[in-house]
């Protein structure tokens, strides 16, 4: 879809506001580092609501959520489809105590990384093997133990609408170790805010929260059911919104193979 001149203008304005306010917000947020974590989390939640409001007002992109009844008030593992930077914002507004699993490299960003550490983000070294996976499971388990909700993107990266990549097993190791409910989530966010795309297309982004997977499933079965639930509903949403049907993308699966072998060793 070729964006109109108005869409490009609105996108430019949003990008200016997004990066400008986020940069200023990070600097101002440093003042909260001496205070308890809860203060920073409320601050970040306010930032997320502001960004979603700007996206709606400036770019004409609204949010539609289905299946809210499947979101628990207490600890849970939210296994979400990842198509867009939008997915890294929206859960800060939808969940009471969200904690993201993210790449360790992001913590090296000045100011932002310091805030992410204080917020309680769970960092993972994607090439660190079994030790890194165990560290991730331990950190996430500590967050779940105090009632947080862990948000994890099972693909490990953003994928364009209509593209499928193999799921990484970190979510399975986390579910097995913690016993927390695993809630699949589908979305069509990439149709409006594309991966590495400048233009933000007006319309609605749908976030579909699906029923929790049955507890106690064997790891391989849990991963299969999780992928089937997320990809099946995502494909339906994307096609219904005029996007392409899904195809399996050729990817370098070396990282996934290392992670799978590591997951088998995490007890």
PDB file of C-alpha atoms in Angstrom:
ATOM      1  CA  UNK A   1       0.000   0.000   0.000  1.00  0.00           C
ATOM      2  CA  UNK A   2       1.482   3.308  -1.106  1.00  0.00           C
ATOM      3  CA  UNK A   3       1.056   5.945   1.606  1.00  0.00           C
ATOM      4  CA  UNK A   4      -0.560   9.260   0.679  1.00  0.00           C
ATOM      5  CA  UNK A   5       1.142  12.591   1.173  1.00  0.00           C
ATOM      6  CA  UNK A   6      -1.047  13.265   4.206  1.00  0.00           C
ATOM      7  CA  UNK A   7      -0.104   9.904   5.730  1.00  0.00           C
ATOM      8  CA  UNK A   8       3.588  10.682   5.255  1.00  0.00           C
ATOM      9  CA  UNK A   9       3.151  14.115   6.816  1.00  0.00           C
ATOM     10  CA  UNK A  10       1.288  12.703   9.808  1.00  0.00           C
ATOM     11  CA  UNK A  11       3.896   9.960  10.171  1.00  0.00           C
ATOM     12  CA  UNK A  12       6.705  12.499  10.161  1.00  0.00           C
ATOM     13  CA  UNK A  13       4.966  14.507  12.875  1.00  0.00           C
ATOM     14  CA  UNK A  14       4.380  11.410  14.980  1.00  0.00           C
ATOM     15  CA  UNK A  15       7.987  10.242  14.606  1.00  0.00           C
ATOM     16  CA  UNK A  16       9.217  13.674  15.660  1.00  0.00           C
ATOM     17  CA  UNK A  17       6.980  13.646  18.731  1.00  0.00           C
ATOM     18  CA  UNK A  18       7.679   9.990  19.519  1.00  0.00           C
ATOM     19  CA  UNK A  19      11.461  10.222  19.476  1.00  0.00           C
ATOM     20  CA  UNK A  20      11.563  13.695  20.983  1.00  0.00           C
ATOM     21  CA  UNK A  21       9.229  12.964  23.878  1.00  0.00           C
ATOM     22  CA  UNK A  22      10.769   9.544  24.468  1.00  0.00           C
ATOM     23  CA  UNK A  23      14.260  11.024  24.642  1.00  0.00           C
ATOM     24  CA  UNK A  24      13.149  13.770  27.026  1.00  0.00           C
ATOM     25  CA  UNK A  25      11.128  11.219  28.983  1.00  0.00           C
ATOM     26  CA  UNK A  26      14.192   9.018  29.467  1.00  0.00           C
ATOM     27  CA  UNK A  27      16.212  11.928  30.786  1.00  0.00           C
ATOM     28  CA  UNK A  28      13.431  12.989  33.150  1.00  0.00           C
ATOM     29  CA  UNK A  29      12.927   9.377  34.221  1.00  0.00           C
ATOM     30  CA  UNK A  30      16.484   9.236  35.540  1.00  0.00           C
ATOM     31  CA  UNK A  31      15.250  11.358  38.430  1.00  0.00           C
ATOM     32  CA  UNK A  32      13.184   8.342  39.533  1.00  0.00           C
ATOM     33  CA  UNK A  33      16.144   5.947  39.819  1.00  0.00           C
ATOM     34  CA  UNK A  34      16.635   6.608  43.568  1.00  0.00           C
ATOM     35  CA  UNK A  35      12.962   5.850  44.236  1.00  0.00           C
ATOM     36  CA  UNK A  36      11.170   2.484  44.471  1.00  0.00           C
ATOM     37  CA  UNK A  37      10.506   0.604  41.237  1.00  0.00           C
ATOM     38  CA  UNK A  38       6.766   1.245  41.420  1.00  0.00           C
ATOM     39  CA  UNK A  39       7.259   4.975  40.817  1.00  0.00           C
ATOM     40  CA  UNK A  40       9.137   4.332  37.570  1.00  0.00           C
ATOM     41  CA  UNK A  41       6.547   1.807  36.422  1.00  0.00           C
ATOM     42  CA  UNK A  42       3.720   4.306  36.871  1.00  0.00           C
ATOM     43  CA  UNK A  43       5.777   6.867  34.958  1.00  0.00           C
ATOM     44  CA  UNK A  44       6.395   4.438  32.067  1.00  0.00           C
ATOM     45  CA  UNK A  45       2.720   3.512  31.997  1.00  0.00           C
ATOM     46  CA  UNK A  46       1.870   7.185  31.547  1.00  0.00           C
ATOM     47  CA  UNK A  47       4.365   7.420  28.677  1.00  0.00           C
ATOM     48  CA  UNK A  48       2.745   4.411  26.965  1.00  0.00           C
ATOM     49  CA  UNK A  49      -0.747   5.924  27.225  1.00  0.00           C
ATOM     50  CA  UNK A  50       0.608   9.186  25.797  1.00  0.00           C
ATOM     51  CA  UNK A  51       2.202   7.397  22.816  1.00  0.00           C
ATOM     52  CA  UNK A  52      -0.991   5.463  22.063  1.00  0.00           C
ATOM     53  CA  UNK A  53      -2.968   8.713  22.264  1.00  0.00           C
ATOM     54  CA  UNK A  54      -0.551  10.463  19.887  1.00  0.00           C
ATOM     55  CA  UNK A  55      -0.727   7.551  17.479  1.00  0.00           C
ATOM     56  CA  UNK A  56      -4.514   7.806  17.425  1.00  0.00           C
ATOM     57  CA  UNK A  57      -4.720  11.603  17.166  1.00  0.00           C
ATOM     58  CA  UNK A  58      -1.797  12.223  14.819  1.00  0.00           C
ATOM     59  CA  UNK A  59      -1.805   9.091  12.646  1.00  0.00           C
ATOM     60  CA  UNK A  60      -5.410   7.932  12.981  1.00  0.00           C
ATOM     61  CA  UNK A  61      -4.429   4.521  14.365  1.00  0.00           C
ATOM     62  CA  UNK A  62      -6.773   3.156  17.008  1.00  0.00           C
ATOM     63  CA  UNK A  63      -6.598   0.077  19.224  1.00  0.00           C
ATOM     64  CA  UNK A  64      -9.108  -2.743  19.313  1.00  0.00           C
ATOM     65  CA  UNK A  65      -8.639  -5.434  21.992  1.00  0.00           C
ATOM     66  CA  UNK A  66     -10.547  -8.696  22.084  1.00  0.00           C
ATOM     67  CA  UNK A  67     -10.420 -11.354  24.796  1.00  0.00           C
ATOM     68  CA  UNK A  68      -9.643  -9.060  27.722  1.00  0.00           C
ATOM     69  CA  UNK A  69     -11.378 -11.576  29.969  1.00  0.00           C
ATOM     70  CA  UNK A  70      -8.398 -13.903  29.463  1.00  0.00           C
ATOM     71  CA  UNK A  71      -5.986 -11.469  31.136  1.00  0.00           C
ATOM     72  CA  UNK A  72      -5.372 -12.404  34.771  1.00  0.00           C
ATOM     73  CA  UNK A  73      -4.786  -9.846  37.486  1.00  0.00           C
ATOM     74  CA  UNK A  74      -1.889 -11.886  38.832  1.00  0.00           C
ATOM     75  CA  UNK A  75       1.210 -13.559  37.392  1.00  0.00           C
ATOM     76  CA  UNK A  76       1.087 -14.881  33.837  1.00  0.00           C
ATOM     77  CA  UNK A  77       3.235 -15.376  30.771  1.00  0.00           C
ATOM     78  CA  UNK A  78       1.930 -13.306  27.849  1.00  0.00           C
ATOM     79  CA  UNK A  79       3.254 -14.925  24.668  1.00  0.00           C
ATOM     80  CA  UNK A  80       2.602 -12.261  22.050  1.00  0.00           C
ATOM     81  CA  UNK A  81       2.995 -12.047  18.292  1.00  0.00           C
ATOM     82  CA  UNK A  82       5.618  -9.434  17.382  1.00  0.00           C
ATOM     83  CA  UNK A  83       5.144  -7.511  14.133  1.00  0.00           C
ATOM     84  CA  UNK A  84       5.811  -3.933  15.162  1.00  0.00           C
ATOM     85  CA  UNK A  85       7.394  -1.548  17.638  1.00  0.00           C
ATOM     86  CA  UNK A  86       3.785  -0.977  18.655  1.00  0.00           C
ATOM     87  CA  UNK A  87       3.838  -4.348  20.436  1.00  0.00           C
ATOM     88  CA  UNK A  88       6.549  -3.104  22.789  1.00  0.00           C
ATOM     89  CA  UNK A  89       4.353  -0.192  23.872  1.00  0.00           C
ATOM     90  CA  UNK A  90       0.823  -1.513  24.079  1.00  0.00           C
ATOM     91  CA  UNK A  91       1.364  -4.008  26.939  1.00  0.00           C
ATOM     92  CA  UNK A  92       2.606  -1.230  29.185  1.00  0.00           C
ATOM     93  CA  UNK A  93      -0.916   0.191  28.941  1.00  0.00           C
ATOM     94  CA  UNK A  94      -2.911  -3.068  28.969  1.00  0.00           C
ATOM     95  CA  UNK A  95      -1.360  -4.922  31.920  1.00  0.00           C
ATOM     96  CA  UNK A  96      -1.142  -3.859  35.576  1.00  0.00           C
ATOM     97  CA  UNK A  97       2.488  -4.986  36.094  1.00  0.00           C
ATOM     98  CA  UNK A  98       4.064  -5.889  32.734  1.00  0.00           C
ATOM     99  CA  UNK A  99       7.709  -6.947  32.464  1.00  0.00           C
ATOM    100  CA  UNK A 100       9.260  -7.529  29.041  1.00  0.00           C
ATOM    101  CA  UNK A 101      11.809 -10.149  28.106  1.00  0.00           C
ATOM    102  CA  UNK A 102      14.283  -8.283  25.901  1.00  0.00           C
ATOM    103  CA  UNK A 103      17.708  -8.547  24.289  1.00  0.00           C
ATOM    104  CA  UNK A 104      20.572  -7.953  26.676  1.00  0.00           C
ATOM    105  CA  UNK A 105      22.124  -5.534  24.175  1.00  0.00           C
ATOM    106  CA  UNK A 106      19.314  -3.050  24.789  1.00  0.00           C
ATOM    107  CA  UNK A 107      20.477  -2.533  28.359  1.00  0.00           C
ATOM    108  CA  UNK A 108      23.653  -0.946  27.000  1.00  0.00           C
ATOM    109  CA  UNK A 109      21.702   2.054  25.647  1.00  0.00           C
ATOM    110  CA  UNK A 110      22.557   5.047  27.861  1.00  0.00           C
ATOM    111  CA  UNK A 111      19.688   6.271  30.047  1.00  0.00           C
ATOM    112  CA  UNK A 112      17.145   3.879  28.478  1.00  0.00           C
ATOM    113  CA  UNK A 113      19.099   0.827  29.611  1.00  0.00           C
ATOM    114  CA  UNK A 114      19.470   2.186  33.146  1.00  0.00           C
ATOM    115  CA  UNK A 115      15.727   2.756  33.328  1.00  0.00           C
ATOM    116  CA  UNK A 116      14.988  -0.706  31.935  1.00  0.00           C
ATOM    117  CA  UNK A 117      17.152  -2.316  34.630  1.00  0.00           C
ATOM    118  CA  UNK A 118      15.442  -0.355  37.397  1.00  0.00           C
ATOM    119  CA  UNK A 119      12.033  -1.137  35.892  1.00  0.00           C
ATOM    120  CA  UNK A 120      12.798  -4.846  36.212  1.00  0.00           C
ATOM    121  CA  UNK A 121      13.127  -5.880  32.571  1.00  0.00           C
ATOM    122  CA  UNK A 122      14.304  -9.456  32.012  1.00  0.00           C
ATOM    123  CA  UNK A 123      17.368  -9.460  29.753  1.00  0.00           C
ATOM    124  CA  UNK A 124      18.478 -12.503  27.776  1.00  0.00           C
ATOM    125  CA  UNK A 125      21.644 -13.207  25.843  1.00  0.00           C
ATOM    126  CA  UNK A 126      20.257 -14.910  22.758  1.00  0.00           C
ATOM    127  CA  UNK A 127      23.592 -16.614  22.031  1.00  0.00           C
ATOM    128  CA  UNK A 128      24.425 -17.475  25.619  1.00  0.00           C
ATOM    129  CA  UNK A 129      23.211 -21.071  25.544  1.00  0.00           C
ATOM    130  CA  UNK A 130      21.879 -22.929  28.575  1.00  0.00           C
ATOM    131  CA  UNK A 131      23.390 -20.547  31.129  1.00  0.00           C
ATOM    132  CA  UNK A 132      21.674 -17.536  29.548  1.00  0.00           C
ATOM    133  CA  UNK A 133      18.365 -19.381  29.346  1.00  0.00           C
ATOM    134  CA  UNK A 134      18.591 -20.398  32.994  1.00  0.00           C
ATOM    135  CA  UNK A 135      19.347 -16.788  33.961  1.00  0.00           C
ATOM    136  CA  UNK A 136      16.316 -15.591  32.011  1.00  0.00           C
ATOM    137  CA  UNK A 137      14.061 -18.187  33.618  1.00  0.00           C
ATOM    138  CA  UNK A 138      15.376 -17.244  37.080  1.00  0.00           C
ATOM    139  CA  UNK A 139      14.811 -13.493  36.555  1.00  0.00           C
ATOM    140  CA  UNK A 140      11.368 -14.020  35.079  1.00  0.00           C
ATOM    141  CA  UNK A 141      10.461 -16.430  37.875  1.00  0.00           C
ATOM    142  CA  UNK A 142      11.364 -13.789  40.458  1.00  0.00           C
ATOM    143  CA  UNK A 143       9.111 -11.289  38.689  1.00  0.00           C
ATOM    144  CA  UNK A 144       6.234 -13.768  38.503  1.00  0.00           C
ATOM    145  CA  UNK A 145       6.655 -14.569  42.196  1.00  0.00           C
ATOM    146  CA  UNK A 146       5.763 -10.976  43.115  1.00  0.00           C
ATOM    147  CA  UNK A 147       2.742 -10.866  40.808  1.00  0.00           C
ATOM    148  CA  UNK A 148       4.197  -9.401  37.601  1.00  0.00           C
ATOM    149  CA  UNK A 149       3.100 -10.442  34.114  1.00  0.00           C
ATOM    150  CA  UNK A 150       5.930 -11.494  31.800  1.00  0.00           C
ATOM    151  CA  UNK A 151       5.599 -10.368  28.176  1.00  0.00           C
ATOM    152  CA  UNK A 152       7.679 -12.495  25.826  1.00  0.00           C
ATOM    153  CA  UNK A 153       7.786 -12.587  22.026  1.00  0.00           C
ATOM    154  CA  UNK A 154       8.247 -16.284  21.150  1.00  0.00           C
ATOM    155  CA  UNK A 155       9.613 -15.553  17.667  1.00  0.00           C
ATOM    156  CA  UNK A 156      12.485 -13.599  19.173  1.00  0.00           C
ATOM    157  CA  UNK A 157      12.204 -10.852  16.549  1.00  0.00           C
ATOM    158  CA  UNK A 158       9.679  -8.798  14.621  1.00  0.00           C
ATOM    159  CA  UNK A 159       8.154 -10.462  11.574  1.00  0.00           C
ATOM    160  CA  UNK A 160       6.202  -8.807   8.779  1.00  0.00           C
ATOM    161  CA  UNK A 161       2.506  -9.641   8.329  1.00  0.00           C
ATOM    162  CA  UNK A 162       2.189 -12.830   6.335  1.00  0.00           C
ATOM    163  CA  UNK A 163       5.607 -14.145   7.417  1.00  0.00           C
ATOM    164  CA  UNK A 164       6.213 -16.985   9.851  1.00  0.00           C
ATOM    165  CA  UNK A 165       9.469 -17.925  11.555  1.00  0.00           C
ATOM    166  CA  UNK A 166      10.184 -20.804  13.952  1.00  0.00           C
ATOM    167  CA  UNK A 167       9.340 -20.093  17.579  1.00  0.00           C
ATOM    168  CA  UNK A 168      12.107 -20.038  20.166  1.00  0.00           C
ATOM    169  CA  UNK A 169      11.699 -22.340  23.194  1.00  0.00           C
ATOM    170  CA  UNK A 170      12.429 -19.777  25.927  1.00  0.00           C
ATOM    171  CA  UNK A 171       8.721 -19.365  26.596  1.00  0.00           C
ATOM    172  CA  UNK A 172       8.404 -23.124  27.099  1.00  0.00           C
ATOM    173  CA  UNK A 173      11.280 -23.247  29.565  1.00  0.00           C
ATOM    174  CA  UNK A 174       9.766 -20.319  31.448  1.00  0.00           C
ATOM    175  CA  UNK A 175       6.321 -21.889  31.589  1.00  0.00           C
ATOM    176  CA  UNK A 176       7.677 -25.232  32.755  1.00  0.00           C
ATOM    177  CA  UNK A 177       9.822 -23.684  35.492  1.00  0.00           C
ATOM    178  CA  UNK A 178       7.242 -21.222  36.819  1.00  0.00           C
ATOM    179  CA  UNK A 179       3.937 -23.020  36.361  1.00  0.00           C
ATOM    180  CA  UNK A 180       2.363 -19.680  35.393  1.00  0.00           C
ATOM    181  CA  UNK A 181      -0.479 -19.676  32.842  1.00  0.00           C
ATOM    182  CA  UNK A 182       0.614 -19.070  29.247  1.00  0.00           C
ATOM    183  CA  UNK A 183      -1.659 -16.736  27.296  1.00  0.00           C
ATOM    184  CA  UNK A 184      -1.244 -16.583  23.496  1.00  0.00           C
ATOM    185  CA  UNK A 185      -1.806 -13.225  21.791  1.00  0.00           C
ATOM    186  CA  UNK A 186      -2.255 -12.488  18.077  1.00  0.00           C
ATOM    187  CA  UNK A 187      -2.103  -9.125  16.341  1.00  0.00           C
ATOM    188  CA  UNK A 188      -2.088  -7.381  12.959  1.00  0.00           C
ATOM    189  CA  UNK A 189      -0.028  -4.407  14.182  1.00  0.00           C
ATOM    190  CA  UNK A 190       2.446  -4.674  11.299  1.00  0.00           C
ATOM    191  CA  UNK A 191      -0.218  -3.595   8.818  1.00  0.00           C
ATOM    192  CA  UNK A 192      -0.371  -0.134  10.417  1.00  0.00           C
ATOM    193  CA  UNK A 193       3.120   0.314  11.867  1.00  0.00           C
ATOM    194  CA  UNK A 194       5.359  -1.815   9.718  1.00  0.00           C
ATOM    195  CA  UNK A 195       8.710  -3.274  10.596  1.00  0.00           C
ATOM    196  CA  UNK A 196      11.307  -0.617   9.712  1.00  0.00           C
ATOM    197  CA  UNK A 197       8.552   1.375   7.961  1.00  0.00           C
ATOM    198  CA  UNK A 198       8.422   5.156   8.115  1.00  0.00           C
ATOM    199  CA  UNK A 199       4.733   5.526   7.236  1.00  0.00           C
ATOM    200  CA  UNK A 200       2.028   4.755   9.807  1.00  0.00           C
ATOM    201  CA  UNK A 201      -1.137   3.663   8.003  1.00  0.00           C
ATOM    202  CA  UNK A 202      -4.442   4.889   9.510  1.00  0.00           C
ATOM    203  CA  UNK A 203      -6.934   2.318  10.771  1.00  0.00           C
ATOM    204  CA  UNK A 204      -7.277  -0.047  13.708  1.00  0.00           C
ATOM    205  CA  UNK A 205      -4.707  -2.365  15.220  1.00  0.00           C
ATOM    206  CA  UNK A 206      -6.278  -5.476  16.711  1.00  0.00           C
ATOM    207  CA  UNK A 207      -4.787  -7.260  19.698  1.00  0.00           C
ATOM    208  CA  UNK A 208      -6.503 -10.630  20.167  1.00  0.00           C
ATOM    209  CA  UNK A 209      -5.944 -12.183  23.601  1.00  0.00           C
ATOM    210  CA  UNK A 210      -6.629 -15.914  23.361  1.00  0.00           C
ATOM    211  CA  UNK A 211      -7.571 -18.408  26.086  1.00  0.00           C
ATOM    212  CA  UNK A 212      -4.715 -19.701  28.274  1.00  0.00           C
ATOM    213  CA  UNK A 213      -3.141 -22.945  27.168  1.00  0.00           C
ATOM    214  CA  UNK A 214      -3.944 -25.997  29.289  1.00  0.00           C
ATOM    215  CA  UNK A 215      -1.519 -26.353  32.206  1.00  0.00           C
ATOM    216  CA  UNK A 216       0.920 -29.230  32.441  1.00  0.00           C
ATOM    217  CA  UNK A 217       1.455 -29.805  28.721  1.00  0.00           C
ATOM    218  CA  UNK A 218       4.740 -31.435  27.667  1.00  0.00           C
ATOM    219  CA  UNK A 219       7.156 -28.839  26.338  1.00  0.00           C
ATOM    220  CA  UNK A 220       7.024 -29.882  22.694  1.00  0.00           C
ATOM    221  CA  UNK A 221       3.231 -29.979  22.727  1.00  0.00           C
ATOM    222  CA  UNK A 222       3.040 -26.617  24.489  1.00  0.00           C
ATOM    223  CA  UNK A 223       5.248 -25.014  21.845  1.00  0.00           C
ATOM    224  CA  UNK A 224       3.189 -26.547  19.013  1.00  0.00           C
ATOM    225  CA  UNK A 225      -0.134 -25.450  20.493  1.00  0.00           C
ATOM    226  CA  UNK A 226       1.195 -21.986  21.261  1.00  0.00           C
ATOM    227  CA  UNK A 227       2.438 -21.475  17.710  1.00  0.00           C
ATOM    228  CA  UNK A 228      -0.757 -22.867  16.196  1.00  0.00           C
ATOM    229  CA  UNK A 229      -2.948 -20.593  18.322  1.00  0.00           C
ATOM    230  CA  UNK A 230      -0.967 -17.402  17.709  1.00  0.00           C
ATOM    231  CA  UNK A 231      -0.259 -17.930  14.025  1.00  0.00           C
ATOM    232  CA  UNK A 232      -3.744 -19.171  13.200  1.00  0.00           C
ATOM    233  CA  UNK A 233      -5.455 -16.135  14.732  1.00  0.00           C
ATOM    234  CA  UNK A 234      -2.816 -13.718  13.410  1.00  0.00           C
ATOM    235  CA  UNK A 235      -3.288 -15.054   9.887  1.00  0.00           C
ATOM    236  CA  UNK A 236      -7.048 -14.598  10.231  1.00  0.00           C
ATOM    237  CA  UNK A 237      -6.649 -11.008  11.457  1.00  0.00           C
ATOM    238  CA  UNK A 238      -4.146 -10.057   8.759  1.00  0.00           C
ATOM    239  CA  UNK A 239      -6.144 -11.530   5.890  1.00  0.00           C
ATOM    240  CA  UNK A 240      -9.391  -9.984   7.197  1.00  0.00           C
ATOM    241  CA  UNK A 241      -7.669  -6.593   7.201  1.00  0.00           C
ATOM    242  CA  UNK A 242      -6.481  -7.003   3.616  1.00  0.00           C
ATOM    243  CA  UNK A 243      -2.986  -8.295   4.321  1.00  0.00           C
ATOM    244  CA  UNK A 244      -1.161 -11.294   2.809  1.00  0.00           C
ATOM    245  CA  UNK A 245      -1.685 -14.912   3.886  1.00  0.00           C
ATOM    246  CA  UNK A 246       1.135 -16.413   5.916  1.00  0.00           C
ATOM    247  CA  UNK A 247       4.134 -18.223   4.461  1.00  0.00           C
ATOM    248  CA  UNK A 248       7.087 -19.756   6.298  1.00  0.00           C
ATOM    249  CA  UNK A 249      10.138 -17.565   5.822  1.00  0.00           C
ATOM    250  CA  UNK A 250      13.589 -19.064   5.217  1.00  0.00           C
ATOM    251  CA  UNK A 251      15.652 -18.056   8.246  1.00  0.00           C
ATOM    252  CA  UNK A 252      19.014 -18.775   9.835  1.00  0.00           C
ATOM    253  CA  UNK A 253      17.886 -21.158  12.531  1.00  0.00           C
ATOM    254  CA  UNK A 254      21.291 -21.605  14.196  1.00  0.00           C
ATOM    255  CA  UNK A 255      20.298 -19.469  17.172  1.00  0.00           C
ATOM    256  CA  UNK A 256      17.040 -21.365  17.484  1.00  0.00           C
ATOM    257  CA  UNK A 257      18.815 -24.703  17.425  1.00  0.00           C
ATOM    258  CA  UNK A 258      21.175 -23.599  20.196  1.00  0.00           C
ATOM    259  CA  UNK A 259      18.218 -22.328  22.225  1.00  0.00           C
ATOM    260  CA  UNK A 260      16.277 -25.548  21.726  1.00  0.00           C
ATOM    261  CA  UNK A 261      19.186 -27.664  22.925  1.00  0.00           C
ATOM    262  CA  UNK A 262      19.636 -25.322  25.871  1.00  0.00           C
ATOM    263  CA  UNK A 263      15.941 -25.480  26.748  1.00  0.00           C
ATOM    264  CA  UNK A 264      16.118 -29.245  26.977  1.00  0.00           C
ATOM    265  CA  UNK A 265      18.803 -28.855  29.655  1.00  0.00           C
ATOM    266  CA  UNK A 266      16.925 -26.253  31.730  1.00  0.00           C
ATOM    267  CA  UNK A 267      15.039 -27.964  34.538  1.00  0.00           C
TER     268      UNK A 267
END
